[in-house]
PDB file of C-alpha atoms and ligand atoms in Angstrom:
ATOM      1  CA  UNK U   1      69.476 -26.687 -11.561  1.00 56.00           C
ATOM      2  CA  UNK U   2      65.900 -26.426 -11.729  1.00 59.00           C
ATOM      3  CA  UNK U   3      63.823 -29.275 -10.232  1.00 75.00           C
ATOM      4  CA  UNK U   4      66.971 -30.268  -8.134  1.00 91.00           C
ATOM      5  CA  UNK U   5      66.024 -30.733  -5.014  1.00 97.00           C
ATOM      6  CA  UNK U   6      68.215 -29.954  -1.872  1.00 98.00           C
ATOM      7  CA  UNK U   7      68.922 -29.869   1.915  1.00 98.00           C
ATOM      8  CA  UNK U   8      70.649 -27.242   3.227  1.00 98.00           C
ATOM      9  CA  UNK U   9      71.619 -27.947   6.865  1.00 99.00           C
ATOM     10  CA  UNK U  10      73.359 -24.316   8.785  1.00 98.00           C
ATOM     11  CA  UNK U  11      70.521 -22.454   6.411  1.00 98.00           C
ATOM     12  CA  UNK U  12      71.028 -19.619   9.239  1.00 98.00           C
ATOM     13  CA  UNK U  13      74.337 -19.508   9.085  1.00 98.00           C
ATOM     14  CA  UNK U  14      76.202 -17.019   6.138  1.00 98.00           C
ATOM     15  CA  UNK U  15      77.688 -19.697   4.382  1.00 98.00           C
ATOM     16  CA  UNK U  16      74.330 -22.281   4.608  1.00 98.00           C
ATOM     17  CA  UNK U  17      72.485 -18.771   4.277  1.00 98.00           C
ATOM     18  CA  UNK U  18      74.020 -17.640   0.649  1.00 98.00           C
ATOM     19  CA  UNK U  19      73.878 -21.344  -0.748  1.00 98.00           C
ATOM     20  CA  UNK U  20      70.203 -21.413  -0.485  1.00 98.00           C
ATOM     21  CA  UNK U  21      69.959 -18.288  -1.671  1.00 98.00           C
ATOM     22  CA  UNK U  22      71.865 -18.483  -4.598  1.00 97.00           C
ATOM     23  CA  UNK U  23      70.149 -21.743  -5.141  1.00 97.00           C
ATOM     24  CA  UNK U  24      66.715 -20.633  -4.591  1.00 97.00           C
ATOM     25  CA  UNK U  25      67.134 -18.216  -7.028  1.00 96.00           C
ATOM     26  CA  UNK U  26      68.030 -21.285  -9.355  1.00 95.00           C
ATOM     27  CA  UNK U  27      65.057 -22.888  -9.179  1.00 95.00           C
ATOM     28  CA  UNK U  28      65.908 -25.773  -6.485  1.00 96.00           C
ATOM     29  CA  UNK U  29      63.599 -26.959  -4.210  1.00 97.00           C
ATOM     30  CA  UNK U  30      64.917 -25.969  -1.136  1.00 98.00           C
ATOM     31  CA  UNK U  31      64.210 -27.145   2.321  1.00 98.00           C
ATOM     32  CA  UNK U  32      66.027 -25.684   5.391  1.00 99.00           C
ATOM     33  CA  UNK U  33      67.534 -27.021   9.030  1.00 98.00           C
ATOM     34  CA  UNK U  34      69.168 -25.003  11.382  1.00 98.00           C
ATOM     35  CA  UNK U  35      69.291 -24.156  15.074  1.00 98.00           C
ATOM     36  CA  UNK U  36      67.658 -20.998  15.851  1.00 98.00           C
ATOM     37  CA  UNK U  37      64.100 -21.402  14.847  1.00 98.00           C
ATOM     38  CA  UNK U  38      62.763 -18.008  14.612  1.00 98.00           C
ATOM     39  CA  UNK U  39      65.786 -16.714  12.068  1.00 98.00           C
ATOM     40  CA  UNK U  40      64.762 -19.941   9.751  1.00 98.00           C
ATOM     41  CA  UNK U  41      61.049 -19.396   9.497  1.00 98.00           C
ATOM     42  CA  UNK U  42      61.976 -15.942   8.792  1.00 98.00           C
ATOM     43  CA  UNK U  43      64.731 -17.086   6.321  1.00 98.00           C
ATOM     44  CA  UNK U  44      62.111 -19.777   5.056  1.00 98.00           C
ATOM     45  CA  UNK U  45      59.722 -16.994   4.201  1.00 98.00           C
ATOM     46  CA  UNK U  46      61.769 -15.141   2.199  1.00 98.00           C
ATOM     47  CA  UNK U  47      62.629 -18.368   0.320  1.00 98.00           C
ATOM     48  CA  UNK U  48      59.201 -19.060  -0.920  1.00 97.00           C
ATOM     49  CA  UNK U  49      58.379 -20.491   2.356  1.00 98.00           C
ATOM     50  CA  UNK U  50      60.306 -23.747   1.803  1.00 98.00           C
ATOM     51  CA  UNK U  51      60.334 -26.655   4.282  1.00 98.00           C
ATOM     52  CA  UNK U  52      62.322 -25.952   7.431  1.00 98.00           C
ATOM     53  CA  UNK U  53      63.227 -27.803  10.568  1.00 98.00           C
ATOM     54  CA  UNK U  54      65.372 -26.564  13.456  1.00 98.00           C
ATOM     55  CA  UNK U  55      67.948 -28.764  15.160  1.00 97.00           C
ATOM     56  CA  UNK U  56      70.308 -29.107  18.201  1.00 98.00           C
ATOM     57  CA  UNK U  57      73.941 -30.563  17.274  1.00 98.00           C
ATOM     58  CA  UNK U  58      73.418 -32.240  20.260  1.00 98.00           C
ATOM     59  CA  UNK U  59      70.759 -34.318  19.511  1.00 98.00           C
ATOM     60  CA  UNK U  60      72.536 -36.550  16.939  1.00 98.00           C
ATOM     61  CA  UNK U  61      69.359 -38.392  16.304  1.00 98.00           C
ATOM     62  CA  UNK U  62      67.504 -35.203  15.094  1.00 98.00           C
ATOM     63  CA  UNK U  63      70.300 -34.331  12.774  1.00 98.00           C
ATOM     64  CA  UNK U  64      70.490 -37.643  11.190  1.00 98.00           C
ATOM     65  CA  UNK U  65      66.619 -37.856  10.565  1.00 98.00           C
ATOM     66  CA  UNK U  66      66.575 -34.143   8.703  1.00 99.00           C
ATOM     67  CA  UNK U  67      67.830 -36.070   5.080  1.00 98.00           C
ATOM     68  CA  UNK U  68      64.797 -38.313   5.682  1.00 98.00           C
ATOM     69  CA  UNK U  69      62.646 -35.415   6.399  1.00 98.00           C
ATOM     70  CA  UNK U  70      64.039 -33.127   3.133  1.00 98.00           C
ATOM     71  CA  UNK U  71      63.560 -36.630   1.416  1.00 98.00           C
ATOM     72  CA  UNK U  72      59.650 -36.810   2.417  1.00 98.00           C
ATOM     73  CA  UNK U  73      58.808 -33.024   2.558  1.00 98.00           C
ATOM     74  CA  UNK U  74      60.792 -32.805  -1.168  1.00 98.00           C
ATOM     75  CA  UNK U  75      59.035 -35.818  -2.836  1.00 97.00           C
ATOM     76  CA  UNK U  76      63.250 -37.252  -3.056  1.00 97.00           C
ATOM     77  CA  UNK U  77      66.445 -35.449  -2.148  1.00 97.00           C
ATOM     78  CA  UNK U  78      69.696 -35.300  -4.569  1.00 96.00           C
ATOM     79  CA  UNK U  79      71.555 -33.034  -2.714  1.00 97.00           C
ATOM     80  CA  UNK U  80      73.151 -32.574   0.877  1.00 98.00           C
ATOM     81  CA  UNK U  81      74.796 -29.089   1.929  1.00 98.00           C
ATOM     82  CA  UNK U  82      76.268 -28.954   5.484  1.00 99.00           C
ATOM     83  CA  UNK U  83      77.653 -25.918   6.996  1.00 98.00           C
ATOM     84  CA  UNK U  84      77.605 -26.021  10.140  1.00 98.00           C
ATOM     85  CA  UNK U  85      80.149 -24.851  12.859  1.00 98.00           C
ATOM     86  CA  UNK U  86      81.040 -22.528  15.387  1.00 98.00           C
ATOM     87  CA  UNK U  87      85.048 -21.817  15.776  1.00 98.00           C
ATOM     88  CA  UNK U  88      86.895 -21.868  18.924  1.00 98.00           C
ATOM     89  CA  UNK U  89      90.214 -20.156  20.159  1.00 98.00           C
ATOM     90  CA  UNK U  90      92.599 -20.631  22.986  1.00 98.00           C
ATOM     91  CA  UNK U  91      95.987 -22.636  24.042  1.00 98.00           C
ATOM     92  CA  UNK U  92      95.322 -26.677  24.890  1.00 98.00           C
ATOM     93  CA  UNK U  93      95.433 -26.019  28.742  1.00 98.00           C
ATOM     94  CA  UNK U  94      93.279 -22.791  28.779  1.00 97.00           C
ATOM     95  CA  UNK U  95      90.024 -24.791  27.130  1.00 98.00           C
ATOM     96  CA  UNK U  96      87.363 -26.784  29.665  1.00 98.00           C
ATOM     97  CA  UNK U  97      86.505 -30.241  28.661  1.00 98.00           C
ATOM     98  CA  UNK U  98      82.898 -28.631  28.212  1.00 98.00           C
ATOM     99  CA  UNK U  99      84.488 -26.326  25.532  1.00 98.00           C
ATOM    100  CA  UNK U 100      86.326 -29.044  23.866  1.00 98.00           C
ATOM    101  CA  UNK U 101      83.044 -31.525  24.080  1.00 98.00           C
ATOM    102  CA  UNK U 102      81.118 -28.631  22.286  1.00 98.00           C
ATOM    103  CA  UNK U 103      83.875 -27.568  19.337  1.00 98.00           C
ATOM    104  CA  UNK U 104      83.574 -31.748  18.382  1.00 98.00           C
ATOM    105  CA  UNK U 105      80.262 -31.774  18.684  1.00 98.00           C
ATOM    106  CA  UNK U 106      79.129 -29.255  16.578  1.00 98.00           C
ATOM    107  CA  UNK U 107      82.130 -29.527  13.902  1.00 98.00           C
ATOM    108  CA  UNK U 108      82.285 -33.045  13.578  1.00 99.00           C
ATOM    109  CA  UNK U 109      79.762 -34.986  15.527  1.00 99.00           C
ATOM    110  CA  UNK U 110      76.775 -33.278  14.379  1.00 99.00           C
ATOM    111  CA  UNK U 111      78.084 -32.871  10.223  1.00 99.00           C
ATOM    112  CA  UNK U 112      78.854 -36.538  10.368  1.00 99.00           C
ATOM    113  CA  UNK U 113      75.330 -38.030  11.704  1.00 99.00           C
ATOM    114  CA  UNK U 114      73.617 -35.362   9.075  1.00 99.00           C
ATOM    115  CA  UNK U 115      75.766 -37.356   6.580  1.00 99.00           C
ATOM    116  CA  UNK U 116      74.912 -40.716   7.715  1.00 98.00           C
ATOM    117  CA  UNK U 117      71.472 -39.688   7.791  1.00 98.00           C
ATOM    118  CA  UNK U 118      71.696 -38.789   4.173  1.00 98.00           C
ATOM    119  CA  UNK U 119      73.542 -41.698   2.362  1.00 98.00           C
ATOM    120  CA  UNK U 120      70.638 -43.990   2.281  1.00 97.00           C
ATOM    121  CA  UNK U 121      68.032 -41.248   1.089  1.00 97.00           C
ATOM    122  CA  UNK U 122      69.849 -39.887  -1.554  1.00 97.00           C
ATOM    123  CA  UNK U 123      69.050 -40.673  -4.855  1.00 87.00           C
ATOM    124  CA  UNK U 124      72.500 -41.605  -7.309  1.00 91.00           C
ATOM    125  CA  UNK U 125      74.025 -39.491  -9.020  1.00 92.00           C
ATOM    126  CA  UNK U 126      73.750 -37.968  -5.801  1.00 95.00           C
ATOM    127  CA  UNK U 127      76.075 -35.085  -3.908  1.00 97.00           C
ATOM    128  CA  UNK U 128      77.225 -34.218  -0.571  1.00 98.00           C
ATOM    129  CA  UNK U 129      78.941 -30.962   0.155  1.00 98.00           C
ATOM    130  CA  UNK U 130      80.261 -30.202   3.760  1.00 98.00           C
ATOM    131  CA  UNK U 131      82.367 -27.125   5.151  1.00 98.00           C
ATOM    132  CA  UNK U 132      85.181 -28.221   6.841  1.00 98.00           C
ATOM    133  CA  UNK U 133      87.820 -25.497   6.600  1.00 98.00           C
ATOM    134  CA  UNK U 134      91.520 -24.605   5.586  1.00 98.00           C
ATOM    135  CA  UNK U 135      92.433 -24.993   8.587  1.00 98.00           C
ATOM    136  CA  UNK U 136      92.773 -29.197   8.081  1.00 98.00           C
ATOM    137  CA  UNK U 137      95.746 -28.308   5.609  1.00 98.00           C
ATOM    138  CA  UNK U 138      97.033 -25.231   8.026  1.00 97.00           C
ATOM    139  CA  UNK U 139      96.365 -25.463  11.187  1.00 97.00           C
ATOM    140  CA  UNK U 140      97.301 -22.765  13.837  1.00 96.00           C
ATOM    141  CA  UNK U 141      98.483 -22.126  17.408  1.00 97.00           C
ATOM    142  CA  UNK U 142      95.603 -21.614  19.929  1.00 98.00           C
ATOM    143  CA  UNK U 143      92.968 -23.888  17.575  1.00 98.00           C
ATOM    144  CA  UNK U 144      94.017 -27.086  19.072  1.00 98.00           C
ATOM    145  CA  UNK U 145      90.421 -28.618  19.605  1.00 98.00           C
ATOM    146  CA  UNK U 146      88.486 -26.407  16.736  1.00 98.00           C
ATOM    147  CA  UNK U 147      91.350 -27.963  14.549  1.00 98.00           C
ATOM    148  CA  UNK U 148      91.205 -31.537  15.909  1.00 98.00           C
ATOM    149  CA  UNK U 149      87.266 -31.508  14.729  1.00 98.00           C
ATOM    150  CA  UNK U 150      87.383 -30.076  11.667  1.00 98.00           C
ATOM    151  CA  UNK U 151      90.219 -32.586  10.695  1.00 98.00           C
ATOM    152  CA  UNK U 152      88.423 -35.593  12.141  1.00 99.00           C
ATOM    153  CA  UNK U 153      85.322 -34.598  10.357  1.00 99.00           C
ATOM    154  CA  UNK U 154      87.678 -34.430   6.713  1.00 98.00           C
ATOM    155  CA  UNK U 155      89.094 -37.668   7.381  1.00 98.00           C
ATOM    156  CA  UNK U 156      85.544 -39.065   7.655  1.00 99.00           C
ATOM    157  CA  UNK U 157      84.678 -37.371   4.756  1.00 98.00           C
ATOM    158  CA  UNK U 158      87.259 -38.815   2.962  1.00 98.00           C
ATOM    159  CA  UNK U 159      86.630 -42.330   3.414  1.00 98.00           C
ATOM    160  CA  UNK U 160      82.868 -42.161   2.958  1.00 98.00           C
ATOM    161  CA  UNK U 161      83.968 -40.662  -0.582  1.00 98.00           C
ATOM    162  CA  UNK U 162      86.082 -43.566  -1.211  1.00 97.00           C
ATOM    163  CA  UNK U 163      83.023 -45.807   0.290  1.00 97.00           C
ATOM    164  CA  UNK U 164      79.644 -43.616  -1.708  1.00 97.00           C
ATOM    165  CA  UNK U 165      81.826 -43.140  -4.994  1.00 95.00           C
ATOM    166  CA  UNK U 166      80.761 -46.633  -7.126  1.00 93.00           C
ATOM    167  CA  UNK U 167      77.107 -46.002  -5.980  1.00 94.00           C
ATOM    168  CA  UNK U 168      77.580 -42.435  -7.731  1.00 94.00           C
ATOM    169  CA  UNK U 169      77.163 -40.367  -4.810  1.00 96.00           C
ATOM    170  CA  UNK U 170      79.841 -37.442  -4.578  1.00 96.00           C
ATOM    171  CA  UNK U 171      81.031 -36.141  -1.018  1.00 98.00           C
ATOM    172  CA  UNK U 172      82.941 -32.947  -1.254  1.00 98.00           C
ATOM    173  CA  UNK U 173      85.288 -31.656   1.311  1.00 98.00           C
ATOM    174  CA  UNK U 174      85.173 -27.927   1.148  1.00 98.00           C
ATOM    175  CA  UNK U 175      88.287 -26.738   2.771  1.00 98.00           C
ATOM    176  CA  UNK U 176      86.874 -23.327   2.667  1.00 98.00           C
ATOM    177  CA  UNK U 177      89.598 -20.295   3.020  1.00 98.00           C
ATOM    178  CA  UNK U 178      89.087 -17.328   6.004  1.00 97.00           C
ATOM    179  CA  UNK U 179      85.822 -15.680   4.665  1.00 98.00           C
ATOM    180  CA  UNK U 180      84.845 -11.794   5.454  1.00 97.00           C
ATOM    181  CA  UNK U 181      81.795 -12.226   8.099  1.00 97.00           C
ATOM    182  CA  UNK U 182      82.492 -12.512  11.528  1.00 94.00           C
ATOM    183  CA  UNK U 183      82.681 -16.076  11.673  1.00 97.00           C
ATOM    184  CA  UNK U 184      85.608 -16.212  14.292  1.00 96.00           C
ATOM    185  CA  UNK U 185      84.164 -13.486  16.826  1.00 96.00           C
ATOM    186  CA  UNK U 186      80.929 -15.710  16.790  1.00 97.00           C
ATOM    187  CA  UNK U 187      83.882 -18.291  18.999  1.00 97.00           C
ATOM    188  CA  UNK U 188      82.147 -20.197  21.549  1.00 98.00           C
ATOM    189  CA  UNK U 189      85.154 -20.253  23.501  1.00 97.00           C
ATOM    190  CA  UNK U 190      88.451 -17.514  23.767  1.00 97.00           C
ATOM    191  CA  UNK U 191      89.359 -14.929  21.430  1.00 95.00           C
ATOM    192  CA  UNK U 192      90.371 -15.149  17.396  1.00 95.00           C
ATOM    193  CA  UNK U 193      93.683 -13.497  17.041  1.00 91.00           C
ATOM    194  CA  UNK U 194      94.373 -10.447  14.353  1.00 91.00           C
ATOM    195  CA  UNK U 195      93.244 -12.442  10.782  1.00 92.00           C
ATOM    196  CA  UNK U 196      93.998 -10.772   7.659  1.00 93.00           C
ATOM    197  CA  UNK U 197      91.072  -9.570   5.787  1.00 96.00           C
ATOM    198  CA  UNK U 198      88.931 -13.008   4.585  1.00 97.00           C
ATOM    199  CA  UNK U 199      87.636 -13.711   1.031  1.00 98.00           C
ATOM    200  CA  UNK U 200      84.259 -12.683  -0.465  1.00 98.00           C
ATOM    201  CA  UNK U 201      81.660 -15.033   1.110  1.00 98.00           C
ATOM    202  CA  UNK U 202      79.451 -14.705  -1.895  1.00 98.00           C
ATOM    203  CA  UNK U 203      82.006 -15.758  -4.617  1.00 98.00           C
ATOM    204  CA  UNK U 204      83.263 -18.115  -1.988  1.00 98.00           C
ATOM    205  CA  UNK U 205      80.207 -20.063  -1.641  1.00 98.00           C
ATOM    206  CA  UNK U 206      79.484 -19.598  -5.526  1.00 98.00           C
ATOM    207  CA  UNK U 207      82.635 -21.245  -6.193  1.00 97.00           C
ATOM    208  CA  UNK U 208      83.195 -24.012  -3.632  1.00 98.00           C
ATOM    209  CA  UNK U 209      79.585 -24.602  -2.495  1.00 98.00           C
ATOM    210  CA  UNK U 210      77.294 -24.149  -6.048  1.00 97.00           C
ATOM    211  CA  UNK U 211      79.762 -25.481  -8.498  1.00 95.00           C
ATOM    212  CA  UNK U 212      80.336 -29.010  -7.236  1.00 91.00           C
ATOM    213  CA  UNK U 213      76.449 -29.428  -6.841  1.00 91.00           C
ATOM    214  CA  UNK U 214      76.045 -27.694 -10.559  1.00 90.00           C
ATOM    215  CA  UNK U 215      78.187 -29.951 -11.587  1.00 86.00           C
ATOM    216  CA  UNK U 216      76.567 -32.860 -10.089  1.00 79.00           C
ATOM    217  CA  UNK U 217      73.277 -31.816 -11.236  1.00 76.00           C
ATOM    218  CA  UNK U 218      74.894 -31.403 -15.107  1.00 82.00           C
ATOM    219  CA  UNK U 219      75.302 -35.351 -14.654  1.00 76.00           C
ATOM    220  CA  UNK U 220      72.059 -36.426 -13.872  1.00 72.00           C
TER     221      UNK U 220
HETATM  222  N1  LIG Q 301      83.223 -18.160   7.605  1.00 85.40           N
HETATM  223  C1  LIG Q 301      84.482 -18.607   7.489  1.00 85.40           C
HETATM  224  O1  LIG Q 301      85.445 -17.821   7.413  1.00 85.40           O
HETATM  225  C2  LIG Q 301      84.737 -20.082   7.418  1.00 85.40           C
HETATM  226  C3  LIG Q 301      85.998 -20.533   6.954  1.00 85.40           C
HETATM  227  C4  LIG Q 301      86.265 -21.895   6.930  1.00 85.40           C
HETATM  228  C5  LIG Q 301      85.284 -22.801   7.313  1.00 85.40           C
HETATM  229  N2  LIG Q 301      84.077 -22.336   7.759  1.00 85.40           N
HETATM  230  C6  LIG Q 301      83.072 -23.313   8.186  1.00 85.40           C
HETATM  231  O2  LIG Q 301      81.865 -23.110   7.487  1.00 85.40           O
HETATM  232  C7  LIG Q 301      80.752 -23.467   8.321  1.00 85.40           C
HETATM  233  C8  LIG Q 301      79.747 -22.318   8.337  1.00 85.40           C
HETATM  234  O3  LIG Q 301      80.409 -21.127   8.638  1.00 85.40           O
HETATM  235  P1  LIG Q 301      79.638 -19.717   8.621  1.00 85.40           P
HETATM  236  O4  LIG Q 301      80.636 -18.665   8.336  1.00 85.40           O
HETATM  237  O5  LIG Q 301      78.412 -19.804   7.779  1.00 85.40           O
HETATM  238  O6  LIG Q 301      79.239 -19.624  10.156  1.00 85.40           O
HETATM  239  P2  LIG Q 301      77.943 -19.020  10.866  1.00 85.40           P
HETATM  240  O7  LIG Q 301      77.378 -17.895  10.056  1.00 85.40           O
HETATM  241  O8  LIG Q 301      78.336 -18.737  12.258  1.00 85.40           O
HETATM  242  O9  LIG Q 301      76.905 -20.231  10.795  1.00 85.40           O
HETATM  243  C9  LIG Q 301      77.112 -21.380  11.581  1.00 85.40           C
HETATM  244  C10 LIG Q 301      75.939 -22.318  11.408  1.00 85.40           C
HETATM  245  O10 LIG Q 301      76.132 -23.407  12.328  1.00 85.40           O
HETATM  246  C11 LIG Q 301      74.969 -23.493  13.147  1.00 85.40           C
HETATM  247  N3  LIG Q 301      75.272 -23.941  14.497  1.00 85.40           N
HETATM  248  C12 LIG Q 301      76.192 -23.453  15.352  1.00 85.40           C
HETATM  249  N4  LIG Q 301      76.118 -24.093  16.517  1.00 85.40           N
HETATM  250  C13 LIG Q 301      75.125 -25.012  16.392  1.00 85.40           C
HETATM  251  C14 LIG Q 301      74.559 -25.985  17.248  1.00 85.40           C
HETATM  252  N5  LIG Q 301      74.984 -26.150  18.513  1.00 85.40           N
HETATM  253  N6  LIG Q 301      73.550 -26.742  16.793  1.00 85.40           N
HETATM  254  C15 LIG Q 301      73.086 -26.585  15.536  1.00 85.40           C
HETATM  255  N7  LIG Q 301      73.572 -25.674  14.662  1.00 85.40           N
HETATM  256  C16 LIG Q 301      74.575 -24.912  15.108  1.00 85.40           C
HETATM  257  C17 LIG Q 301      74.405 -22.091  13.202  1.00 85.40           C
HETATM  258  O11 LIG Q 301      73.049 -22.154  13.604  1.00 85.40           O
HETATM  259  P3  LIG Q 301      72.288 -20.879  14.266  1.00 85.40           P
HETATM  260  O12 LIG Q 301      72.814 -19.651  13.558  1.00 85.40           O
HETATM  261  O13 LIG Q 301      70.863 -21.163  13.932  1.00 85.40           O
HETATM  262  O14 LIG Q 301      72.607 -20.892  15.703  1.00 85.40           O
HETATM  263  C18 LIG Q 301      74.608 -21.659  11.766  1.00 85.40           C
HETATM  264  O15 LIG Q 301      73.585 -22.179  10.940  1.00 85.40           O
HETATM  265  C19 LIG Q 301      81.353 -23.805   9.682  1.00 85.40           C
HETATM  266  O16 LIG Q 301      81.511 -25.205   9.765  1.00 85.40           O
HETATM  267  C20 LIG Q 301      82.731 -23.188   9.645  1.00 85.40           C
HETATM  268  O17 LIG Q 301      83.643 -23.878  10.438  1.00 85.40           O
HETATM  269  C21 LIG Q 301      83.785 -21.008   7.821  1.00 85.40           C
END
């Protein structure tokens, strides 16, 4: 992995937070986006004060531009990690429009313009790795718009796979399982119900996150 260099967008998030970590330890060159800025300068330090840029999902502009900005602050870019997302819990008729505007924004809206962002800076063989979430293949009651994201965001995915694979770029679809963490109570909107206890985050992220990019990085 060393020399491989990477953009980890959600870098204060766990998920984001253990990939760069793990990878940083690697010998990647690492830089950083995420939303609260005073967490990733503090998370930047610790990671050998690596390039860092916060962002809004909101402004869709700002999170397509950070793969150009990895690309320049890098000296190239052959790897994409996206993990962001915040969950959201509560019957169809019980969530505001506001609610439902933020749960598609930040889980699809915001992953998808980091993507398109991406594609024309990355180098070939090239790989993209976005969280999406179980939930696509088992959906349940009371995740009605949290659901609806995640699963537009995977069928995006899955045709920009078919689209980036003869240019030897690889987009990955990590349906990643319940994970220990707290990512549910951090809902922006109702309650999670009782989940049963979630997988290890670190062997989680080793095994879903790292091993498609070491894999990719094995074929360059
Ligand atoms: N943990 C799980 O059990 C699990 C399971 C399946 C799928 N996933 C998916 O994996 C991804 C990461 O999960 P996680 O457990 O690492 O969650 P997390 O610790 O809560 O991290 C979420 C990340 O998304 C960012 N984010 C949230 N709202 C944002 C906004 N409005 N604008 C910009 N960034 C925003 C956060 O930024 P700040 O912290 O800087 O605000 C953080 O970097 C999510 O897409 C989630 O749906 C998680």
């Amino acid at each position: 992995m060393a020399g491989e260099k990477v953009l980890v967008v959600g870098a204060t998030g766990m998920i984001g937070g253990l990939a760069t970590q793990l990878m940083v330890g690697r010998g990647r060159s690492v830089a950083v986006a995420g939303r609260d800025a005073r967490e990733l300068a503090e998370r930047s330090s610790r990671w050998g004060n690596c390039p860092h840029r916060s962002f809004d999902a909101y402004d869709l502009e700002g999170g397509a531009a950070l793969a150009p900005w990895a690309a320049r602050a890098l000296g190239g870019l052959d790897t994409v990690v996206v993990a962001v997302g915040v969950a959201g819990f509560g019957r169809a008729e019980e969530v505001t429009e506001a609610a439902a505007e933020h749960l598609m924004t930040v889980n699809a809206l915001a992953p998808m313009a980091v993507v398109r962002g991406a594609l024309p800076v990355l180098e070939p063989p090239g790989v993209v790795v976005v969280v999406t979430g179980a939930i696509v293949d088992r959906p349940m009651r009371a995740t009605a718009d949290y659901t609806a994201a995640k699963t537009a965001l995977a069928a995006w995915l899955g045709v920009v796979e078919r689209e980036q694979r003869d240019r030897g770029i690889s987009v990955v679809d990590v349906r990643m399982p319940h994970l220990e963490g707290g990512f549910a109570d951090r809902a922006c909107v109702g309650s999670p119900p009782r989940l049963p206890r979630g997988a290890d985050a670190a062997e989680a992220v080793e095994r879903y996150v790292i091993a498609p990019i070491t894999a990719g990085a094995q074929a360059r």
